[in-house]
Short mmCIF file of C-alpha atoms and ligand atoms in Angstrom, two decimals:
data_model
loop_
_atom_site.label_atom_id
_atom_site.label_comp_id
_atom_site.label_asym_id
_atom_site.label_seq_id
_atom_site.Cartn_x
_atom_site.Cartn_y
_atom_site.Cartn_z
CA MET A 1 38.59 -1.81 23.53
CA ASP A 2 37.02 -4.37 21.40
CA TYR A 3 33.01 -4.33 21.14
CA ARG A 4 30.90 -7.22 20.23
CA ARG A 5 27.46 -5.99 18.99
CA GLN A 6 24.56 -7.48 21.03
CA TYR A 7 20.83 -7.48 20.97
CA ILE A 8 19.13 -5.97 23.98
CA ARG A 9 17.01 -9.19 24.87
CA ASP A 10 20.44 -11.01 25.17
CA LEU A 11 22.12 -8.44 27.60
CA TRP A 12 19.88 -9.08 30.65
CA ASP A 13 22.24 -11.69 32.08
CA ALA A 14 25.40 -10.25 31.11
CA THR A 15 28.16 -10.28 33.56
CA PRO A 16 28.82 -6.89 35.11
CA GLY A 17 32.26 -5.49 33.90
CA THR A 18 31.98 -7.06 30.38
CA SER A 19 31.40 -4.74 27.16
CA ALA A 20 28.74 -4.32 24.94
CA GLU A 21 27.79 -2.67 21.75
CA VAL A 22 24.12 -1.68 20.94
CA TYR A 23 22.19 -0.39 18.24
CA GLY A 24 18.61 1.21 18.52
CA TRP A 25 16.17 4.00 18.98
CA VAL A 26 15.91 6.36 21.78
CA LYS A 27 12.83 6.12 23.81
CA THR A 28 13.67 9.03 26.06
CA ARG A 29 16.40 11.00 27.84
CA ARG A 30 16.36 12.21 31.26
CA ASP A 31 19.06 14.39 32.57
CA SER A 32 20.09 14.99 35.99
CA LYS A 33 23.14 16.59 37.60
CA GLY A 34 26.29 15.38 35.88
CA ILE A 35 24.75 12.41 34.27
CA HIS A 36 22.31 11.34 31.54
CA PHE A 37 20.01 8.35 31.63
CA VAL A 38 18.80 7.14 27.99
CA GLN A 39 16.25 4.34 27.44
CA VAL A 40 17.27 2.56 24.13
CA ASN A 41 15.34 -0.28 22.36
CA ASP A 42 16.04 -2.28 19.31
CA GLY A 43 12.70 -4.16 19.32
CA SER A 44 14.42 -7.48 20.26
CA CYS A 45 12.48 -7.48 23.66
CA PHE A 46 10.06 -5.36 25.36
CA ARG A 47 12.44 -3.93 28.19
CA ASP A 48 14.45 -0.94 27.13
CA LEU A 49 18.13 -0.88 27.88
CA GLN A 50 19.26 1.99 30.25
CA VAL A 51 22.29 3.80 28.98
CA VAL A 52 24.14 5.85 31.62
CA ILE A 53 26.31 8.92 30.30
CA GLU A 54 28.53 10.35 32.68
CA GLU A 55 29.39 14.10 32.29
CA GLY A 56 32.45 14.75 30.06
CA VAL A 57 32.47 11.19 28.46
CA LEU A 58 30.57 12.13 25.19
CA PRO A 59 30.73 15.50 23.42
CA GLU A 60 27.94 17.97 24.14
CA GLU A 61 27.18 17.92 20.50
CA THR A 62 26.32 14.26 20.70
CA ILE A 63 24.42 14.38 23.68
CA LYS A 64 22.20 17.05 22.26
CA GLN A 65 21.41 14.62 19.39
CA ILE A 66 20.21 11.69 21.66
CA THR A 67 16.66 12.70 21.64
CA THR A 68 13.51 10.49 21.44
CA GLY A 69 13.18 8.94 18.34
CA ALA A 70 16.88 9.16 17.18
CA CYS A 71 18.96 6.31 15.89
CA VAL A 72 21.97 5.57 17.97
CA ARG A 73 24.56 3.19 18.69
CA PHE A 74 26.17 2.90 22.00
CA CYS A 75 29.51 1.12 23.36
CA GLY A 76 30.33 0.80 26.91
CA GLU A 77 30.65 -1.30 29.71
CA ILE A 78 27.72 -3.41 31.52
CA VAL A 79 27.32 -2.41 35.19
CA GLU A 80 24.90 -3.51 37.77
CA SER A 81 21.98 -1.35 37.88
CA PRO A 82 20.77 0.23 40.87
CA ALA A 83 17.23 0.59 39.47
CA PRO A 84 14.98 -2.08 40.80
CA LYS A 85 13.28 -2.88 37.52
CA GLN A 86 16.67 -3.81 35.43
CA PRO A 87 19.55 -5.93 36.58
CA ILE A 88 22.17 -4.36 34.43
CA GLU A 89 22.61 -0.92 32.45
CA LEU A 90 25.37 0.15 29.86
CA LYS A 91 27.89 2.76 30.93
CA ALA A 92 28.55 4.54 27.78
CA LYS A 93 32.04 5.08 26.62
CA GLU A 94 31.19 5.92 23.01
CA ALA A 95 28.16 6.80 20.90
CA GLU A 96 27.38 7.35 17.38
CA ILE A 97 24.08 9.02 16.17
CA PHE A 98 23.07 7.42 12.78
CA GLY A 99 19.92 9.31 12.43
CA PRO A 100 18.84 12.17 14.64
CA ALA A 101 15.17 12.88 15.12
CA ASP A 102 14.15 16.58 15.64
CA PRO A 103 12.39 16.98 18.87
CA GLU A 104 10.52 19.93 17.44
CA THR A 105 8.95 17.56 14.67
CA TYR A 106 9.13 14.18 15.76
CA PRO A 107 5.49 13.27 16.07
CA ILE A 108 5.81 10.55 18.93
CA GLN A 109 7.25 12.80 21.80
CA LYS A 110 5.50 11.41 25.11
CA LYS A 111 3.75 8.41 26.43
CA GLY A 112 0.19 8.24 26.30
CA ALA A 113 -0.71 9.61 22.69
CA SER A 114 -4.00 7.97 21.67
CA PHE A 115 -4.49 4.83 19.38
CA GLU A 116 -6.13 7.20 17.12
CA PHE A 117 -3.34 9.48 16.75
CA LEU A 118 -0.93 6.85 16.41
CA ARG A 119 -2.81 5.45 13.52
CA GLU A 120 -2.04 8.47 11.58
CA VAL A 121 1.56 7.83 12.18
CA ALA A 122 1.64 4.13 11.62
CA HIS A 123 5.21 4.22 10.09
CA LEU A 124 6.41 5.53 13.35
CA ARG A 125 4.02 3.77 15.89
CA VAL A 126 5.96 0.61 15.67
CA ARG A 127 8.49 2.06 17.87
CA THR A 128 6.35 2.58 20.94
CA ASN A 129 5.76 -0.02 23.71
CA THR A 130 2.34 -0.78 22.94
CA PHE A 131 3.00 -1.52 19.15
CA GLY A 132 6.28 -3.29 19.89
CA ALA A 133 4.56 -5.75 22.14
CA VAL A 134 1.68 -6.29 19.65
CA PHE A 135 3.88 -7.03 16.83
CA ARG A 136 6.05 -9.56 18.94
CA VAL A 137 2.80 -11.37 19.91
CA ARG A 138 1.58 -11.41 16.22
CA ASN A 139 4.74 -12.93 15.21
CA ARG A 140 4.67 -15.47 17.89
CA LEU A 141 1.09 -16.40 16.87
CA SER A 142 2.00 -16.85 13.37
CA TRP A 143 5.19 -18.83 14.31
CA ALA A 144 3.19 -21.20 16.62
CA THR A 145 0.44 -21.70 13.97
CA HIS A 146 3.10 -23.08 11.78
CA LYS A 147 4.41 -25.27 14.45
CA PHE A 148 1.02 -26.59 15.52
CA PHE A 149 0.08 -27.65 12.08
CA GLN A 150 3.56 -28.86 11.19
CA GLU A 151 3.87 -30.85 14.05
CA ARG A 152 0.58 -32.66 13.23
CA GLY A 153 1.73 -33.37 9.68
CA PHE A 154 -0.42 -30.92 7.96
CA LEU A 155 0.81 -29.57 4.68
CA TYR A 156 1.15 -25.88 4.16
CA VAL A 157 -0.42 -24.62 0.82
CA HIS A 158 0.00 -21.38 -0.78
CA THR A 159 -3.47 -20.59 -2.16
CA PRO A 160 -3.82 -17.81 -4.83
CA ILE A 161 -4.67 -14.24 -3.71
CA ILE A 162 -6.23 -13.81 -7.01
CA SER A 163 -9.34 -15.62 -7.54
CA ALA A 164 -12.44 -15.95 -10.10
CA SER A 165 -15.02 -16.83 -7.48
CA ASP A 166 -16.42 -15.67 -4.52
CA CYS A 167 -15.83 -18.46 -1.83
CA GLU A 168 -18.17 -17.00 0.75
CA GLY A 169 -20.74 -15.86 -1.63
CA ALA A 170 -21.32 -12.62 0.25
CA GLY A 171 -20.59 -10.68 -2.76
CA GLN A 172 -17.81 -8.53 -0.86
CA LEU A 173 -15.22 -8.70 -3.61
CA PHE A 174 -12.67 -6.28 -4.81
CA THR A 175 -12.29 -6.58 -8.65
CA VAL A 176 -8.65 -6.75 -9.97
CA THR A 177 -8.57 -5.32 -13.51
CA THR A 178 -6.18 -3.81 -15.95
CA LEU A 179 -8.98 -2.70 -18.12
CA ASP A 180 -9.20 1.33 -18.70
CA ILE A 181 -11.68 2.23 -16.20
CA GLU A 182 -12.38 5.55 -17.93
CA ASN A 183 -13.23 3.70 -21.04
CA PRO A 184 -13.63 -0.01 -20.58
CA PRO A 185 -14.76 -2.32 -23.49
CA ARG A 186 -18.22 -3.15 -23.75
CA THR A 187 -20.39 -6.22 -24.34
CA PRO A 188 -23.09 -5.70 -27.27
CA GLU A 189 -25.42 -5.40 -24.06
CA GLY A 190 -23.43 -2.50 -22.71
CA LYS A 191 -21.96 -4.22 -19.65
CA VAL A 192 -18.08 -4.01 -19.03
CA ASP A 193 -16.44 -6.78 -21.04
CA PHE A 194 -14.26 -8.73 -18.84
CA GLY A 195 -13.35 -11.05 -21.50
CA GLU A 196 -11.12 -8.37 -22.75
CA ASP A 197 -9.72 -8.11 -19.31
CA PHE A 198 -6.05 -9.29 -18.14
CA PHE A 199 -7.42 -12.83 -17.18
CA ALA A 200 -10.04 -12.91 -19.83
CA ARG A 201 -12.75 -12.74 -17.09
CA GLN A 202 -13.51 -10.83 -14.01
CA ALA A 203 -11.12 -11.44 -11.36
CA TYR A 204 -11.12 -10.68 -7.62
CA LEU A 205 -8.91 -10.35 -4.61
CA THR A 206 -9.81 -13.52 -2.63
CA VAL A 207 -12.12 -13.56 0.26
CA SER A 208 -10.74 -16.94 1.38
CA GLY A 209 -8.37 -19.72 0.50
CA GLN A 210 -10.78 -22.42 1.48
CA LEU A 211 -12.01 -23.47 -2.07
CA ASN A 212 -8.33 -23.93 -3.21
CA VAL A 213 -7.16 -25.41 -0.15
CA GLU A 214 -10.12 -28.17 -0.24
CA CYS A 215 -8.52 -29.55 -3.53
CA PHE A 216 -5.26 -30.10 -1.63
CA ALA A 217 -7.15 -31.87 1.27
CA GLN A 218 -8.39 -34.35 -1.29
CA ALA A 219 -4.88 -35.43 -2.08
CA PHE A 220 -2.68 -34.71 1.04
CA THR A 221 -5.59 -35.32 3.77
CA ASN A 222 -4.54 -32.67 6.23
CA VAL A 223 -3.65 -29.15 5.04
CA TYR A 224 -3.71 -25.45 5.73
CA THR A 225 -3.40 -22.24 4.34
CA PHE A 226 -2.25 -18.84 5.95
CA GLY A 227 -2.44 -15.67 3.92
CA PRO A 228 -4.18 -12.37 3.38
CA THR A 229 -7.89 -12.21 2.40
CA PHE A 230 -9.80 -9.21 1.17
CA ARG A 231 -13.30 -8.13 1.97
CA ALA A 232 -14.85 -5.00 0.42
CA GLU A 233 -17.51 -5.05 3.36
CA ASN A 234 -18.23 -1.51 4.41
CA SER A 235 -18.32 -2.18 8.12
CA ASN A 236 -16.57 0.34 10.09
CA THR A 237 -16.43 -1.63 13.36
CA PRO A 238 -13.28 -2.35 15.85
CA ARG A 239 -13.33 -5.88 14.44
CA HIS A 240 -13.31 -5.52 10.60
CA LEU A 241 -10.78 -5.06 8.22
CA ALA A 242 -10.82 -5.08 4.33
CA GLU A 243 -7.47 -6.80 4.33
CA PHE A 244 -6.84 -9.44 7.07
CA TRP A 245 -4.92 -12.81 7.48
CA MET A 246 -6.59 -15.96 7.72
CA ILE A 247 -5.42 -19.31 9.02
CA GLU A 248 -7.69 -22.28 7.26
CA PRO A 249 -6.96 -25.74 7.76
CA GLU A 250 -8.71 -28.23 6.09
CA GLN A 251 -8.95 -32.10 6.74
CA ALA A 252 -10.19 -34.82 4.80
CA PHE A 253 -12.24 -37.80 6.51
CA CYS A 254 -13.32 -35.42 9.32
CA ASP A 255 -16.62 -34.37 10.43
CA ILE A 256 -17.81 -31.43 12.32
CA GLU A 257 -16.90 -33.00 15.75
CA GLY A 258 -13.16 -33.64 14.70
CA ASN A 259 -13.29 -29.99 13.24
CA MET A 260 -14.34 -28.69 16.57
CA ASN A 261 -11.56 -30.67 18.46
CA LEU A 262 -9.04 -29.26 16.21
CA ALA A 263 -10.13 -25.69 16.70
CA GLU A 264 -10.24 -26.08 20.34
CA GLU A 265 -6.84 -27.79 20.51
CA TYR A 266 -5.31 -24.93 18.06
CA LEU A 267 -6.57 -21.98 20.06
CA LYS A 268 -5.36 -23.40 23.36
CA TYR A 269 -1.97 -24.37 21.71
CA LEU A 270 -1.59 -20.71 20.58
CA ILE A 271 -2.68 -19.24 23.90
CA GLN A 272 -0.40 -21.79 25.74
CA ASP A 273 2.43 -20.81 23.37
CA VAL A 274 2.07 -17.07 23.91
CA LEU A 275 1.78 -17.21 27.60
CA GLU A 276 5.19 -19.06 27.60
CA ASN A 277 7.04 -16.98 25.08
CA CYS A 278 5.62 -13.49 25.32
CA SER A 279 5.31 -13.04 29.20
CA GLU A 280 6.92 -9.72 29.25
CA ASP A 281 4.55 -8.49 26.61
CA LEU A 282 1.56 -9.99 28.04
CA GLU A 283 2.44 -8.34 31.38
CA PHE A 284 2.51 -4.96 29.93
CA PHE A 285 -1.13 -5.57 28.20
CA ARG A 286 -2.26 -6.92 31.46
CA GLN A 287 -0.75 -3.61 33.19
CA ARG A 288 -1.72 -1.09 30.62
CA ILE A 289 -4.50 -2.21 28.31
CA GLU A 290 -6.86 -5.14 29.89
CA PRO A 291 -6.51 -6.13 33.59
CA THR A 292 -8.08 -9.67 32.88
CA VAL A 293 -6.06 -10.43 29.71
CA ILE A 294 -3.46 -13.12 31.51
CA GLU A 295 -5.91 -14.59 33.75
CA THR A 296 -8.48 -15.26 30.94
CA LEU A 297 -5.84 -16.85 28.81
CA GLU A 298 -4.71 -19.14 31.86
CA ASN A 299 -8.41 -20.05 32.28
CA VAL A 300 -8.95 -20.83 28.71
CA ALA A 301 -5.82 -22.83 28.11
CA GLU A 302 -7.23 -25.17 30.88
CA SER A 303 -11.32 -25.21 30.44
CA SER A 304 -13.05 -26.82 27.71
CA PHE A 305 -15.06 -25.00 25.52
CA GLU A 306 -18.93 -24.84 25.62
CA ARG A 307 -20.60 -26.56 22.55
CA LEU A 308 -23.97 -25.92 21.60
CA PRO A 309 -26.37 -25.82 18.73
CA TYR A 310 -27.61 -22.52 17.32
CA THR A 311 -31.15 -23.38 18.12
CA GLU A 312 -30.11 -23.70 21.92
CA ALA A 313 -28.50 -20.60 21.82
CA ILE A 314 -31.39 -18.76 20.47
CA ARG A 315 -33.56 -20.11 23.12
CA ILE A 316 -31.13 -18.92 25.89
CA LEU A 317 -30.79 -15.42 24.17
CA GLU A 318 -34.77 -15.15 23.98
CA LYS A 319 -35.07 -16.06 27.76
CA SER A 320 -32.27 -13.77 28.49
CA GLY A 321 -34.51 -10.72 29.51
CA GLU A 322 -31.73 -8.55 27.97
CA SER A 323 -32.80 -5.87 25.51
CA PHE A 324 -30.52 -6.05 22.44
CA GLU A 325 -30.29 -3.82 19.84
CA PHE A 326 -30.91 -6.39 16.98
CA PRO A 327 -33.86 -8.67 17.54
CA VAL A 328 -33.44 -12.49 18.57
CA TYR A 329 -35.42 -15.32 16.58
CA TRP A 330 -34.76 -18.27 14.91
CA GLY A 331 -33.28 -17.73 11.60
CA ALA A 332 -31.32 -14.35 12.66
CA ASP A 333 -27.72 -14.05 12.16
CA LEU A 334 -26.03 -13.45 15.62
CA GLN A 335 -24.81 -10.01 16.23
CA SER A 336 -21.59 -9.47 18.17
CA GLU A 337 -23.84 -8.21 21.18
CA HIS A 338 -25.42 -11.84 21.18
CA GLU A 339 -22.26 -13.55 20.89
CA ARG A 340 -20.87 -11.40 23.81
CA TYR A 341 -23.84 -12.13 25.95
CA LEU A 342 -23.23 -15.70 25.37
CA THR A 343 -19.49 -15.96 26.14
CA GLU A 344 -19.24 -13.29 28.57
CA LYS A 345 -22.63 -13.59 30.67
CA VAL A 346 -23.73 -17.02 30.28
CA PHE A 347 -20.71 -19.39 29.71
CA ARG A 348 -17.87 -17.15 30.54
CA LYS A 349 -15.58 -18.98 28.24
CA PRO A 350 -15.36 -19.52 24.34
CA VAL A 351 -18.30 -21.23 22.99
CA ILE A 352 -18.82 -23.17 19.71
CA LEU A 353 -22.05 -22.88 18.20
CA THR A 354 -23.16 -25.45 15.55
CA ASP A 355 -25.96 -26.06 13.12
CA TYR A 356 -26.93 -22.84 12.05
CA PRO A 357 -29.75 -22.27 9.55
CA LYS A 358 -28.61 -22.65 5.96
CA GLU A 359 -30.07 -19.54 5.00
CA ILE A 360 -27.33 -17.19 6.98
CA LYS A 361 -24.35 -19.60 5.83
CA ALA A 362 -22.33 -20.10 2.90
CA PHE A 363 -23.25 -22.45 0.18
CA TYR A 364 -20.62 -25.05 0.62
CA MET A 365 -21.74 -26.37 4.16
CA ARG A 366 -23.05 -29.75 4.50
CA GLN A 367 -26.86 -29.81 4.87
CA ASN A 368 -28.31 -31.62 7.80
CA ASP A 369 -31.12 -34.04 7.42
CA ASP A 370 -33.56 -31.65 8.98
CA GLY A 371 -33.44 -29.87 5.55
CA LYS A 372 -33.17 -26.41 7.56
CA THR A 373 -29.73 -26.36 9.20
CA VAL A 374 -26.26 -26.94 7.93
CA ARG A 375 -23.10 -28.35 9.92
CA ALA A 376 -21.61 -24.97 10.64
CA MET A 377 -19.17 -24.17 13.56
CA ASP A 378 -18.53 -20.75 14.80
CA VAL A 379 -16.26 -20.48 17.67
CA LEU A 380 -17.13 -17.32 19.87
CA ALA A 381 -14.65 -15.75 22.11
CA PRO A 382 -15.61 -13.29 25.02
CA ARG A 383 -14.78 -9.55 24.22
CA ILE A 384 -14.43 -10.69 20.48
CA GLY A 385 -17.40 -12.60 19.46
CA GLU A 386 -16.84 -14.72 16.11
CA ILE A 387 -13.22 -15.70 16.06
CA ILE A 388 -13.38 -18.83 14.02
CA GLY A 389 -15.86 -19.62 11.35
CA GLY A 390 -16.09 -23.25 9.88
CA SER A 391 -18.00 -26.19 8.92
CA GLN A 392 -18.15 -29.77 7.54
CA ARG A 393 -18.31 -29.20 3.79
CA GLU A 394 -20.99 -30.65 1.29
CA GLU A 395 -19.37 -33.57 -0.35
CA ARG A 396 -22.55 -34.52 -2.23
CA TYR A 397 -22.50 -33.49 -5.78
CA ASP A 398 -26.31 -33.24 -6.33
CA VAL A 399 -26.98 -31.45 -3.04
CA LEU A 400 -23.89 -28.96 -3.57
CA LEU A 401 -25.37 -27.96 -7.15
CA ASP A 402 -28.96 -27.75 -5.92
CA ARG A 403 -27.96 -25.40 -3.19
CA MET A 404 -26.06 -23.28 -5.63
CA LYS A 405 -28.88 -23.15 -7.74
CA GLU A 406 -31.15 -22.18 -4.96
CA LEU A 407 -28.89 -19.31 -4.06
CA GLY A 408 -28.67 -18.18 -7.60
CA LEU A 409 -24.88 -18.80 -7.75
CA ASP A 410 -23.76 -19.28 -11.13
CA PRO A 411 -21.99 -22.78 -11.07
CA GLU A 412 -19.64 -21.99 -14.00
CA PRO A 413 -16.67 -20.53 -12.12
CA TYR A 414 -17.22 -23.37 -9.79
CA TRP A 415 -16.91 -26.18 -12.03
CA TRP A 416 -13.48 -27.56 -10.61
CA TYR A 417 -14.99 -27.15 -7.03
CA LEU A 418 -18.00 -29.38 -8.33
CA ASP A 419 -15.61 -31.64 -9.82
CA LEU A 420 -13.99 -32.43 -6.55
CA ARG A 421 -17.55 -33.92 -5.71
CA ARG A 422 -17.37 -36.07 -8.86
CA PHE A 423 -13.96 -37.73 -8.32
CA GLY A 424 -12.90 -39.25 -5.27
CA ALA A 425 -14.90 -37.18 -2.88
CA ALA A 426 -13.88 -37.44 0.99
CA PRO A 427 -15.82 -36.27 3.50
CA HIS A 428 -14.24 -33.09 4.86
CA SER A 429 -14.10 -30.22 7.13
CA GLY A 430 -12.26 -27.02 7.78
CA PHE A 431 -12.17 -23.48 9.39
CA GLY A 432 -10.78 -20.06 9.35
CA LEU A 433 -9.15 -18.26 12.19
CA GLY A 434 -9.05 -14.50 11.60
CA LEU A 435 -5.32 -13.76 12.77
CA GLU A 436 -6.28 -10.28 13.82
CA ARG A 437 -9.27 -11.23 15.91
CA MET A 438 -6.88 -13.77 17.58
CA ILE A 439 -4.42 -11.13 18.34
CA LEU A 440 -7.22 -8.79 20.10
CA TYR A 441 -8.17 -11.56 22.04
CA VAL A 442 -4.61 -12.54 23.23
CA THR A 443 -3.43 -8.88 23.80
CA GLY A 444 -6.80 -7.25 25.20
CA MET A 445 -6.16 -4.51 22.47
CA LYS A 446 -9.72 -2.92 21.62
CA ASN A 447 -9.28 -1.93 17.91
CA ILE A 448 -8.38 -4.30 15.17
CA ARG A 449 -6.61 -1.26 13.14
CA ASP A 450 -3.88 -1.64 16.02
CA VAL A 451 -3.04 -5.07 15.59
CA ILE A 452 -2.06 -5.16 11.96
CA PRO A 453 0.95 -3.33 10.61
CA PHE A 454 -0.93 -1.12 8.08
CA PRO A 455 -4.73 -1.36 8.46
CA ARG A 456 -6.88 -1.07 5.15
CA THR A 457 -10.46 -0.12 6.13
CA PRO A 458 -13.13 1.89 4.14
CA GLY A 459 -11.61 5.16 3.17
CA ASN A 460 -8.03 4.15 4.19
CA ALA A 461 -5.01 2.59 2.39
CA ASP A 462 -2.55 5.12 3.44
CA PHE A 463 1.09 3.74 4.19
O1 LIG B 501 -16.57 -16.84 8.89
P1 LIG B 501 -15.62 -16.55 7.72
O2 LIG B 501 -15.96 -15.65 6.61
O3 LIG B 501 -15.24 -17.83 6.90
C1 LIG B 501 -14.45 -18.10 5.99
O4 LIG B 501 -13.93 -17.22 5.23
C2 LIG B 501 -14.33 -19.55 5.55
N1 LIG B 501 -14.05 -19.73 4.03
C3 LIG B 501 -13.30 -20.37 6.47
C4 LIG B 501 -12.99 -21.66 6.34
O5 LIG B 501 -14.08 -22.37 6.72
N2 LIG B 501 -12.01 -22.26 5.69
O6 LIG B 501 -14.38 -15.96 8.18
C5 LIG B 501 -13.54 -16.62 8.97
C6 LIG B 501 -12.80 -15.88 10.07
C7 LIG B 501 -13.90 -14.98 10.95
O7 LIG B 501 -14.28 -16.02 12.08
C8 LIG B 501 -13.15 -13.89 11.66
O8 LIG B 501 -12.24 -14.28 12.74
C9 LIG B 501 -12.38 -13.45 10.50
O9 LIG B 501 -12.18 -14.68 9.63
N3 LIG B 501 -12.77 -12.33 9.68
C10 LIG B 501 -12.26 -11.39 9.48
N4 LIG B 501 -11.25 -10.76 10.48
C11 LIG B 501 -11.16 -9.31 10.03
N5 LIG B 501 -12.01 -8.53 9.34
C12 LIG B 501 -12.94 -8.90 8.48
N6 LIG B 501 -13.58 -8.22 7.68
C13 LIG B 501 -13.08 -10.31 8.68
N7 LIG B 501 -13.91 -11.31 8.12
C14 LIG B 501 -13.71 -12.47 8.62
MG1 LIG B 502 -18.19 -16.39 9.67
#
């Protein structure tokens, strides 16, 4: 018999009586009298294909090797399935074992292994239901991001990973060096002489592509970058990674209003896209991870985000009567408990806060006329807190330079960024969406380490 290789996702409406050949990994095998039931998955969709092996069809030696984790090929006939959850199953005629997986030592034997445990076997956890669903959603969000910006004529810019400046000015930088760390060259003052280093200066892994992408906005009008970013912040929280992916659009001739509109439209587009294209995966998250997840997404896709100034938010928090761990006062940086109170208790939907005190925001944000606040905009989401950070940018040369000096930032590495304000400066705005925070939001997963393939966090860069 001639077999045609097929992916499991394409099999569900195959006609009974036709033949099929599938490749994949065994989820489970169940034996009953004279018959074996094998669940196989190839990652092409959430559902496993059930393969039925009748007594005597395959050699005993082969059956023995069809265990959880084994890599197999099955050929056979598509038949209607008596099981309610699946329209069809595969009646095996032939099987091949590519790679057995010893049941004594294969680490992912049963359902219900904890996420903590699965992080220790991150090379294998991708074969589980949960991680299959997470990474299909991640893939879809990435694709939908490009679709959204490309449909609107934004130019995709590959901003550098290695950078000489600290975009956020927060000093959470990883240094990139080829100097001998045992015995680095020293300046006469005894400091490490980065002039002798590979880039002839101290260089870092970028914390954001924003400063570079701003240059492109001043030529192509609407642009975005989408890449990995790195922060050496020692925060061991379920929402922080040392390496994460960020999507950063930047628009010339755009103020904070336009920026908020773009952010809201983009988030709703992502949600709509995932609702339409990952329904099986979302259904799994609803059943097993977070019961409200689909309902929340459907509501968000329809409702409009609440927009209010930081000062107003502080007033609400002060009047709330809640006992927060971190104190609330004008000038305080909002903690996730405050962000969650606003989004979950007060407004019950995403909230865009604007006009933060300049002291708690980055140097590049446009100053308001009050002299105290800047045109920042953070989008806060229920369960997650801050999901987007952005602003209108300071396009006035003198104001920007003064602000940098005020903050004690050395303008030298930023000379080109300042130059943008000297030659043909357009008013402009942009924001950054943390991809992993968005995945947490969309899936209901609780820990950011479980939505990136191989998480990097303090003390952990295994795999
Ligand atoms: O608010 P942030 O620091 O903003 C920027 O980096 C700007 N340069 C963006 C811009 O305007 N182009 O970071 C943006 C987003 C946050 O809202 C959050 O979603 C995510 O990036 N993020 C992190 N995600 C995971 N781990 C971390 N350590 C993160 N830090 C920020
Ligand atoms: Mg931020």
